[in-house]
Structure formats: C-alpha cells, structure tokens
Short mmCIF file of C-alpha atoms in Angstrom, two decimals:
data_model
loop_
_atom_site.label_atom_id
_atom_site.label_comp_id
_atom_site.label_asym_id
_atom_site.label_seq_id
_atom_site.Cartn_x
_atom_site.Cartn_y
_atom_site.Cartn_z
CA UNK A 1 101.81 121.60 105.78
CA UNK A 2 100.31 118.21 106.58
CA UNK A 3 101.67 115.35 104.46
CA UNK A 4 100.19 111.90 103.88
CA UNK A 5 101.45 108.64 102.43
CA UNK A 6 99.57 105.42 101.79
CA UNK A 7 100.41 101.77 101.25
CA UNK A 8 98.71 98.39 101.13
CA UNK A 9 100.27 94.93 101.46
CA UNK A 10 98.87 91.40 101.39
CA UNK A 11 98.92 89.58 104.74
CA UNK A 12 96.94 86.53 103.59
CA UNK A 13 98.29 83.47 105.42
CA UNK A 14 99.35 80.28 103.61
CA UNK A 15 97.04 77.28 103.27
CA UNK A 16 96.91 75.06 106.32
CA UNK A 17 97.55 77.72 108.94
CA UNK A 18 95.44 77.29 112.08
CA UNK A 19 92.61 79.79 112.43
CA UNK A 20 91.87 81.72 115.61
CA UNK A 21 88.87 80.68 117.70
CA UNK A 22 88.78 77.06 116.57
CA UNK A 23 91.03 75.28 118.69
CA UNK A 24 104.05 92.45 123.59
CA UNK A 25 104.34 91.73 119.90
CA UNK A 26 103.06 95.10 118.60
CA UNK A 27 105.60 97.05 120.62
CA UNK A 28 108.38 95.37 118.63
CA UNK A 29 106.76 96.41 115.35
CA UNK A 30 106.42 99.96 116.62
CA UNK A 31 110.09 100.08 117.57
CA UNK A 32 111.20 98.83 114.15
CA UNK A 33 108.96 101.29 112.30
CA UNK A 34 110.28 104.05 114.54
CA UNK A 35 113.84 103.09 113.69
CA UNK A 36 113.21 102.66 109.95
CA UNK A 37 111.39 105.98 109.54
CA UNK A 38 113.29 107.96 112.19
CA UNK A 39 109.98 108.72 113.86
CA UNK A 40 109.07 108.80 117.55
CA UNK A 41 107.24 105.68 118.75
CA UNK A 42 104.74 108.01 120.42
CA UNK A 43 103.60 109.07 116.94
CA UNK A 44 102.94 105.53 115.70
CA UNK A 45 99.61 103.74 116.00
CA UNK A 46 98.91 100.18 114.86
CA UNK A 47 95.18 99.48 114.72
CA UNK A 48 93.37 96.37 113.51
CA UNK A 49 89.97 95.55 112.04
CA UNK A 50 89.53 92.54 114.35
CA UNK A 51 88.29 89.90 111.94
CA UNK A 52 87.29 86.52 113.37
CA UNK A 53 88.35 84.88 110.11
CA UNK A 54 92.12 84.90 110.38
CA UNK A 55 95.06 83.35 112.21
CA UNK A 56 95.76 83.86 115.91
CA UNK A 57 98.07 86.82 116.51
CA UNK A 58 97.67 87.16 120.30
CA UNK A 59 97.59 84.66 123.16
CA UNK A 60 94.19 82.95 123.38
CA UNK A 61 93.98 80.08 125.85
CA UNK A 62 92.60 77.05 124.01
CA UNK A 63 91.47 79.06 120.98
CA UNK A 64 94.34 78.52 118.56
CA UNK A 65 98.11 78.87 118.70
CA UNK A 66 100.19 81.60 117.09
CA UNK A 67 102.26 80.46 114.13
CA UNK A 68 105.79 81.86 114.52
CA UNK A 69 106.49 81.95 110.80
CA UNK A 70 103.30 83.87 110.09
CA UNK A 71 104.03 86.32 112.90
CA UNK A 72 107.44 87.08 111.37
CA UNK A 73 105.85 87.44 107.93
CA UNK A 74 103.14 89.75 109.30
CA UNK A 75 105.66 91.96 111.09
CA UNK A 76 107.77 92.28 107.93
CA UNK A 77 104.72 93.19 105.84
CA UNK A 78 103.58 95.88 108.28
CA UNK A 79 107.05 97.44 108.31
CA UNK A 80 107.23 97.19 104.50
CA UNK A 81 103.91 99.00 104.25
CA UNK A 82 105.05 101.78 106.60
CA UNK A 83 108.21 102.31 104.55
CA UNK A 84 106.27 102.42 101.29
CA UNK A 85 103.81 104.97 102.72
CA UNK A 86 106.73 107.09 103.88
CA UNK A 87 108.18 107.08 100.36
CA UNK A 88 105.06 108.54 98.79
CA UNK A 89 104.47 111.31 101.32
CA UNK A 90 103.13 114.47 99.73
CA UNK A 91 101.36 117.65 100.86
CA UNK A 92 97.63 117.17 101.38
CA UNK A 93 94.47 118.97 102.39
CA UNK A 94 91.92 117.21 104.55
CA UNK A 95 88.41 117.39 105.90
CA UNK A 96 86.04 115.31 108.00
CA UNK A 97 82.35 114.50 107.95
CA UNK A 98 79.73 112.25 109.47
CA UNK A 99 77.10 109.89 108.17
CA UNK A 100 74.75 107.29 109.60
CA UNK A 101 74.43 103.59 108.82
CA UNK A 102 72.00 101.31 110.65
CA UNK A 103 73.52 97.90 109.97
CA UNK A 104 74.71 97.08 113.51
CA UNK A 105 72.99 95.98 116.70
CA UNK A 106 73.76 95.44 120.38
CA UNK A 107 74.49 91.73 120.74
CA UNK A 108 74.55 91.77 124.56
CA UNK A 109 71.32 93.59 125.43
CA UNK A 110 68.31 93.54 123.13
CA UNK A 111 67.64 97.14 122.17
CA UNK A 112 70.82 98.24 123.95
CA UNK A 113 72.96 101.21 122.88
CA UNK A 114 74.35 101.14 119.35
CA UNK A 115 76.51 103.80 117.72
CA UNK A 116 75.33 104.13 114.13
CA UNK A 117 77.59 107.11 113.37
CA UNK A 118 79.97 106.77 110.44
CA UNK A 119 83.00 109.04 110.69
CA UNK A 120 84.90 109.92 107.52
CA UNK A 121 88.24 111.66 106.92
CA UNK A 122 89.04 112.66 103.35
CA UNK A 123 92.65 113.24 102.28
CA UNK A 124 93.36 114.93 98.91
CA UNK A 125 96.68 115.89 97.35
CA UNK A 126 97.18 119.39 95.99
CA UNK A 127 96.25 118.25 92.48
CA UNK A 128 92.73 117.48 93.69
CA UNK A 129 93.06 113.69 93.70
CA UNK A 130 91.64 111.85 96.71
CA UNK A 131 94.61 109.97 98.13
CA UNK A 132 92.83 108.25 101.00
CA UNK A 133 89.53 107.97 102.81
CA UNK A 134 89.66 106.87 106.43
CA UNK A 135 86.31 105.67 107.75
CA UNK A 136 85.37 104.69 111.30
CA UNK A 137 82.38 102.52 112.28
CA UNK A 138 81.57 100.32 115.26
CA UNK A 139 80.65 96.70 114.53
CA UNK A 140 82.41 93.35 114.87
CA UNK A 141 83.61 91.96 111.54
CA UNK A 142 81.80 88.66 112.06
CA UNK A 143 79.48 88.01 109.13
CA UNK A 144 81.72 85.01 108.51
CA UNK A 145 80.82 82.77 111.46
CA UNK A 146 82.07 79.54 113.05
CA UNK A 147 80.79 77.47 110.12
CA UNK A 148 83.29 79.17 107.84
CA UNK A 149 86.92 78.09 107.72
CA UNK A 150 87.87 80.66 105.07
CA UNK A 151 90.34 83.46 105.69
CA UNK A 152 88.42 86.69 105.16
CA UNK A 153 88.62 90.44 105.76
CA UNK A 154 84.82 90.19 106.21
CA UNK A 155 82.64 93.23 105.51
CA UNK A 156 85.41 95.85 106.09
CA UNK A 157 87.36 94.18 103.29
CA UNK A 158 84.46 94.56 100.88
CA UNK A 159 83.88 98.16 101.96
CA UNK A 160 87.51 99.11 101.35
CA UNK A 161 87.58 97.23 98.03
CA UNK A 162 84.58 99.27 96.84
CA UNK A 163 86.28 102.51 97.87
CA UNK A 164 89.55 101.48 96.20
CA UNK A 165 87.74 100.82 92.93
CA UNK A 166 86.10 104.25 92.97
CA UNK A 167 89.21 106.15 94.06
CA UNK A 168 91.38 104.67 91.29
CA UNK A 169 94.80 104.77 92.89
CA UNK A 170 93.55 106.12 96.20
CA UNK A 171 92.81 103.95 99.19
CA UNK A 172 89.98 103.26 101.62
CA UNK A 173 91.15 102.55 105.18
CA UNK A 174 88.84 101.12 107.84
CA UNK A 175 89.25 102.09 111.49
CA UNK A 176 87.32 99.82 113.84
CA UNK A 177 85.31 101.60 116.53
CA UNK A 178 84.27 100.69 120.06
CA UNK A 179 82.30 97.55 119.23
CA UNK A 180 82.73 95.33 122.30
CA UNK A 181 78.99 94.66 122.47
CA UNK A 182 78.04 95.45 118.87
CA UNK A 183 77.78 93.12 115.88
CA UNK A 184 76.90 93.61 112.24
CA UNK A 185 73.50 92.29 111.15
CA UNK A 186 73.44 88.71 109.85
CA UNK A 187 76.48 88.01 112.00
CA UNK A 188 77.62 84.42 111.82
CA UNK A 189 75.72 83.70 108.61
CA UNK A 190 79.04 82.77 106.93
CA UNK A 191 77.75 84.34 103.73
CA UNK A 192 80.26 86.11 101.51
CA UNK A 193 77.29 87.72 99.75
CA UNK A 194 76.08 89.21 103.05
CA UNK A 195 79.57 90.41 103.95
CA UNK A 196 79.77 92.12 100.56
CA UNK A 197 76.27 93.57 100.91
CA UNK A 198 76.99 95.24 104.25
CA UNK A 199 80.45 96.34 103.20
CA UNK A 200 79.07 98.07 100.13
CA UNK A 201 76.22 99.68 102.10
CA UNK A 202 78.85 101.25 104.32
CA UNK A 203 81.08 102.22 101.37
CA UNK A 204 78.18 103.94 99.61
CA UNK A 205 77.51 106.07 102.69
CA UNK A 206 81.22 106.87 102.95
CA UNK A 207 81.18 108.11 99.35
CA UNK A 208 78.04 110.18 99.97
CA UNK A 209 79.63 111.86 103.00
CA UNK A 210 82.95 112.33 101.20
CA UNK A 211 81.37 114.44 98.45
CA UNK A 212 80.13 116.97 101.02
CA UNK A 213 83.36 117.33 102.99
CA UNK A 214 84.99 120.75 102.90
CA UNK A 215 88.75 120.44 102.48
CA UNK A 216 91.22 122.77 104.16
CA UNK A 217 94.94 123.14 104.77
CA UNK A 218 95.67 122.00 108.31
CA UNK A 219 97.41 124.51 110.51
CA UNK A 220 98.11 122.46 113.61
CA UNK A 221 98.43 118.76 114.37
CA UNK A 222 99.22 117.29 117.78
CA UNK A 223 99.56 113.72 119.01
CA UNK A 224 99.59 112.80 122.66
CA UNK A 225 99.65 109.54 124.61
CA UNK A 226 99.12 108.59 128.21
CA UNK A 227 99.17 105.42 130.28
CA UNK A 228 95.92 104.89 132.16
CA UNK A 229 95.95 102.29 134.94
CA UNK A 230 92.78 100.22 134.71
CA UNK A 231 91.90 98.53 138.03
CA UNK A 232 92.07 94.73 138.29
CA UNK A 233 90.42 92.34 140.71
CA UNK A 234 93.05 89.99 142.14
CA UNK A 235 91.19 86.76 142.94
CA UNK A 236 91.56 84.66 146.07
CA UNK A 237 90.94 80.93 146.46
CA UNK A 238 87.20 81.45 146.95
CA UNK A 239 86.98 83.47 143.73
CA UNK A 240 88.67 80.63 141.86
CA UNK A 241 86.30 78.02 143.29
CA UNK A 242 83.28 80.22 142.55
CA UNK A 243 84.42 80.58 138.94
CA UNK A 244 84.80 76.82 138.53
CA UNK A 245 81.36 76.28 140.03
CA UNK A 246 79.81 78.90 137.75
CA UNK A 247 81.08 76.99 134.71
CA UNK A 248 80.34 73.52 136.08
CA UNK A 249 78.28 72.58 133.01
CA UNK A 250 81.06 73.64 130.64
CA UNK A 251 83.54 71.53 132.56
CA UNK A 252 81.64 68.33 131.85
CA UNK A 253 83.25 68.49 128.40
CA UNK A 254 86.86 67.28 128.33
CA UNK A 255 88.21 70.23 126.34
CA UNK A 256 86.62 72.75 128.72
CA UNK A 257 87.80 70.86 131.80
CA UNK A 258 91.35 71.15 130.50
CA UNK A 259 90.81 74.86 129.78
CA UNK A 260 89.64 75.60 133.31
CA UNK A 261 92.34 73.47 134.92
CA UNK A 262 95.01 75.40 133.01
CA UNK A 263 93.36 78.67 134.00
CA UNK A 264 93.27 77.64 137.67
CA UNK A 265 96.93 76.58 137.70
CA UNK A 266 98.05 79.75 135.92
CA UNK A 267 95.96 81.99 138.18
CA UNK A 268 97.33 80.49 141.39
CA UNK A 269 100.85 80.84 140.01
CA UNK A 270 100.26 84.52 139.19
CA UNK A 271 98.68 85.29 142.57
CA UNK A 272 101.75 83.93 144.32
CA UNK A 273 103.90 86.43 142.41
CA UNK A 274 102.19 89.39 144.12
CA UNK A 275 100.81 90.88 140.89
CA UNK A 276 99.92 94.53 140.36
CA UNK A 277 96.26 95.37 140.83
CA UNK A 278 96.18 97.55 137.70
CA UNK A 279 96.67 96.97 133.99
CA UNK A 280 98.50 99.83 132.22
CA UNK A 281 96.70 100.79 129.00
CA UNK A 282 98.12 103.27 126.50
CA UNK A 283 95.64 105.80 125.20
CA UNK A 284 96.64 107.88 122.17
CA UNK A 285 94.90 110.92 120.80
CA UNK A 286 95.57 112.78 117.58
CA UNK A 287 94.10 116.24 117.07
CA UNK A 288 94.03 118.19 113.83
CA UNK A 289 93.27 121.88 114.27
CA UNK A 290 90.23 122.32 116.53
CA UNK A 291 87.99 120.18 114.36
CA UNK A 292 89.19 116.56 114.24
CA UNK A 293 90.09 114.18 117.05
CA UNK A 294 91.19 110.53 116.92
CA UNK A 295 90.98 108.55 120.18
CA UNK A 296 92.85 105.23 120.06
CA UNK A 297 92.84 102.56 122.76
CA UNK A 298 93.86 98.89 122.99
CA UNK A 299 90.71 96.99 123.94
CA UNK A 300 87.27 95.84 122.88
CA UNK A 301 85.36 98.68 124.48
CA UNK A 302 81.59 98.59 124.93
CA UNK A 303 79.89 101.07 122.62
CA UNK A 304 78.38 103.23 125.39
CA UNK A 305 81.89 104.35 126.35
CA UNK A 306 82.65 105.44 122.79
CA UNK A 307 79.38 107.36 122.65
CA UNK A 308 80.23 109.01 125.98
CA UNK A 309 83.67 110.08 124.69
CA UNK A 310 82.05 111.64 121.62
CA UNK A 311 79.53 113.40 123.86
CA UNK A 312 82.17 115.06 126.04
CA UNK A 313 84.63 115.77 123.21
CA UNK A 314 85.04 119.48 122.38
CA UNK A 315 85.96 118.49 118.79
CA UNK A 316 83.31 118.53 116.05
CA UNK A 317 84.47 115.25 114.51
CA UNK A 318 85.63 112.61 117.00
CA UNK A 319 86.79 109.18 115.82
CA UNK A 320 86.92 106.46 118.50
CA UNK A 321 89.21 103.59 117.51
CA UNK A 322 89.63 100.30 119.35
CA UNK A 323 92.08 97.42 118.96
CA UNK A 324 95.04 99.81 118.77
CA UNK A 325 98.62 98.96 119.82
CA UNK A 326 97.69 96.08 122.14
CA UNK A 327 95.01 93.57 123.07
CA UNK A 328 93.75 93.93 126.65
CA UNK A 329 90.35 92.32 126.19
CA UNK A 330 86.90 93.75 126.75
CA UNK A 331 86.13 96.89 128.71
CA UNK A 332 82.44 96.32 129.49
CA UNK A 333 79.91 98.43 131.34
CA UNK A 334 78.94 97.74 134.96
CA UNK A 335 75.82 95.81 133.93
CA UNK A 336 77.91 93.15 132.22
CA UNK A 337 79.78 92.52 135.46
CA UNK A 338 76.48 92.12 137.31
CA UNK A 339 75.14 89.61 134.78
CA UNK A 340 78.52 87.83 134.63
CA UNK A 341 78.52 88.28 130.89
CA UNK A 342 80.91 86.78 128.39
CA UNK A 343 82.91 90.00 128.07
CA UNK A 344 83.33 90.73 131.77
CA UNK A 345 83.51 87.17 133.06
CA UNK A 346 84.83 84.68 130.48
CA UNK A 347 87.18 86.58 128.15
CA UNK A 348 89.81 87.39 130.83
CA UNK A 349 90.22 83.63 131.29
CA UNK A 350 90.88 83.22 127.56
CA UNK A 351 93.37 86.10 127.37
CA UNK A 352 95.18 85.18 130.58
CA UNK A 353 94.37 88.43 132.41
CA UNK A 354 92.79 89.09 135.77
CA UNK A 355 89.28 90.52 135.60
CA UNK A 356 88.80 94.26 135.40
CA UNK A 357 86.90 95.95 138.20
CA UNK A 358 83.45 97.25 137.18
CA UNK A 359 84.60 100.89 137.10
CA UNK A 360 87.31 100.30 134.46
CA UNK A 361 85.19 101.82 131.68
CA UNK A 362 84.50 104.98 133.66
CA UNK A 363 88.21 105.39 134.41
CA UNK A 364 88.98 104.99 130.70
CA UNK A 365 86.49 107.70 129.71
CA UNK A 366 87.74 110.01 132.46
CA UNK A 367 91.33 109.53 131.29
CA UNK A 368 90.42 110.25 127.67
CA UNK A 369 88.56 113.37 128.78
CA UNK A 370 91.62 114.69 130.61
CA UNK A 371 93.86 113.88 127.66
CA UNK A 372 91.48 115.65 125.29
CA UNK A 373 91.51 118.80 127.39
CA UNK A 374 95.32 118.72 127.48
CA UNK A 375 95.64 118.47 123.72
CA UNK A 376 93.02 121.18 123.22
CA UNK A 377 95.16 123.51 125.32
CA UNK A 378 98.25 122.61 123.27
CA UNK A 379 96.44 123.41 120.03
CA UNK A 380 95.30 126.79 121.28
CA UNK A 381 98.62 127.74 122.82
CA UNK A 382 100.09 130.77 121.14
#
C-alpha cells in the first residue's frame, strides 16, 4: 500500500542577507537524503516554487551572490524535513482532480497561451484525515516586485497557509508548473494584500476540487528518470560581437558593461575548452496506477510545452512541474528565439550557459512522451 509522510521547516534567511536579482548543489542534497533514508536517488525529487523574493541559491552573473552559510543552513533544513517526513509515514489513499483558475497571463505575448488548469492531489490516511494536498499551477511567484526588499513566499505561501489552516494538522504543498512565460496578475505590485488575495483565490479552488475527489487505494506506483540532451549553440567570435552590439544601449551603463565584459571573457574561455554541444537535463516521471502522472524537469519551461505534454499524456491527471532538481534556465518556444526575447537571448548570459537551439522545447516534449509511454508499459506489465 502507498504510504505518505509530510514535514515543513522554516528556511527564512537572517536579516541582512543579500537578495537575488538585486545586485550542482541540489545533487549533494539528493545524495544525503538518499543516504539518510536508504532510498535510491532516482526516487528523490527536489522542486522549488521559484520566488523572486529570496536569497540567491544558484549562480546568477551580476544578480546577487550565494551566501555560503545560508546554503549550508538550507541544505540541513531540507534534509531535516525529509527525515521528519520519513518518520511519520503511514498508509494512505489518494485521488486527483482538476480545477480552473484564471489569475495568470502570458507576459511575453499579449493574448499568448496560458495554462489555467489547477491540478490537485489529495492524500488521506486510513482514518479519513486529509494528510496533504498537493496542488500544481503555472504562474511566476512575482507579486512582490523589484520595489520590495522583503523576503516572501509570495502568493504560493498564502495559498498553502490557507490550506494548512483548513486541514488542521495536514499540509498544503505547492508544485510550480511550466511558467516560463506566465506571470500572476498584478505582478510586480509589491503588495502583500494582492499576494494574499491571489493565493487565497487559488486555495479556495483547491478546496472546491478536493471535496469532489474520489479516493482509492493505489495498486501500482512507478518512478522513472531519463537524461535528455538538449542542443546548445556554441558561439563563435562573430556571435559574441553580434551579442555585444545587440546590447549596445545596455552597455552604456557601467554595471552592464562589466556584466557583458565578464560574459565575453567567460565565453571565450569556455569555447577554447571544446565544450559539448548539448546540455544534459534529467527528466523524472512518477505514475500512480493508470490515472496520475507527475512530469518533473529542471528549467523554466514555456507554458505551451506543458500544455502539449498534457495533451499527449495517456494519463487522466497530468501534473507538469518545473524547477526540479536543477536550474538550466528557460526553455522557450521558437518564436522567442526569433524575437531575441529575454528568455531565449539574455538569461543564458546570466546563468553562464550557452544558448539553447530553437528546437530544445520540442526535444524536451518528445523525450517526455517517450518516457511516458515507457512507464505506461511498466504499469500494465503483468
């Protein structure tokens, strides 16, 4: 029988810690959790909500440095939480459902694709108490904008807090979707009231869906992972000069000139090392019976790719989860490469990666499709 355990820990940083955006690691956590719980690393997923109101936890050129003490603290808290969840494992019955919430919008293309689906997984113990509700929605957690210097869990924090208060001992857990080009409404307003408003709108829909979910004992659960090689464009000298010319106006500011000079120096250094022309990305999928599928990947994927995965999925309830196990930047659509958009063009410079080729998103979806078929066969194998 399926078992579930839950835990929550505080990861609030101390006063004075530098925030991200104003100025390899996850594998180590996975290994330590694997060792502590005697569990295969392949069965561990670490996903994040991706708030813009917190400390830097990955390399971001010119956008804030990682604090070593906080990184150690964060790692210890994650491992502590995993151990605590393992201690309170108990048999559970589960079920999934879907709702709809129209509080997001496409920030890249006016009227562009937006996934308004809200996916919900309900987990009850055998006494009938709801132990956890996992909910999956696609929208950047960016109500708190650049005018705010407060550490905040943004609207997902308010949504989970509302669920926690209703569940009384149970827990609401947010799983961020494919929101590379999707924001929440009133993004950047830096209003705690707005963050709470949208969080509670989402929580109310979660609760509505939860009441209608049919719970069952799970018969089969399978988890599978695969490395998909996403194609990279290795630049030459002309590409570097074209990039500098494209951002000529930015470079008139001293801080941006330093940014681009560092990028140029680092890029030339990397080219001379004969780099690989692919970036390995781990895709994980978790299937429960023939009804529920979780797809987990490590980037900020444009929403059309998540919608495509749901479309081709043979599972009734498909959760698409980004920001899992690594940070490989945006996986845009081809149009963003044509327009030289922020996601396709600028972000690789910030993260220190080469640019993806325009077909990276299609390769991702194709890889997920193959993985889904494989796990479907495993579930149905006698």
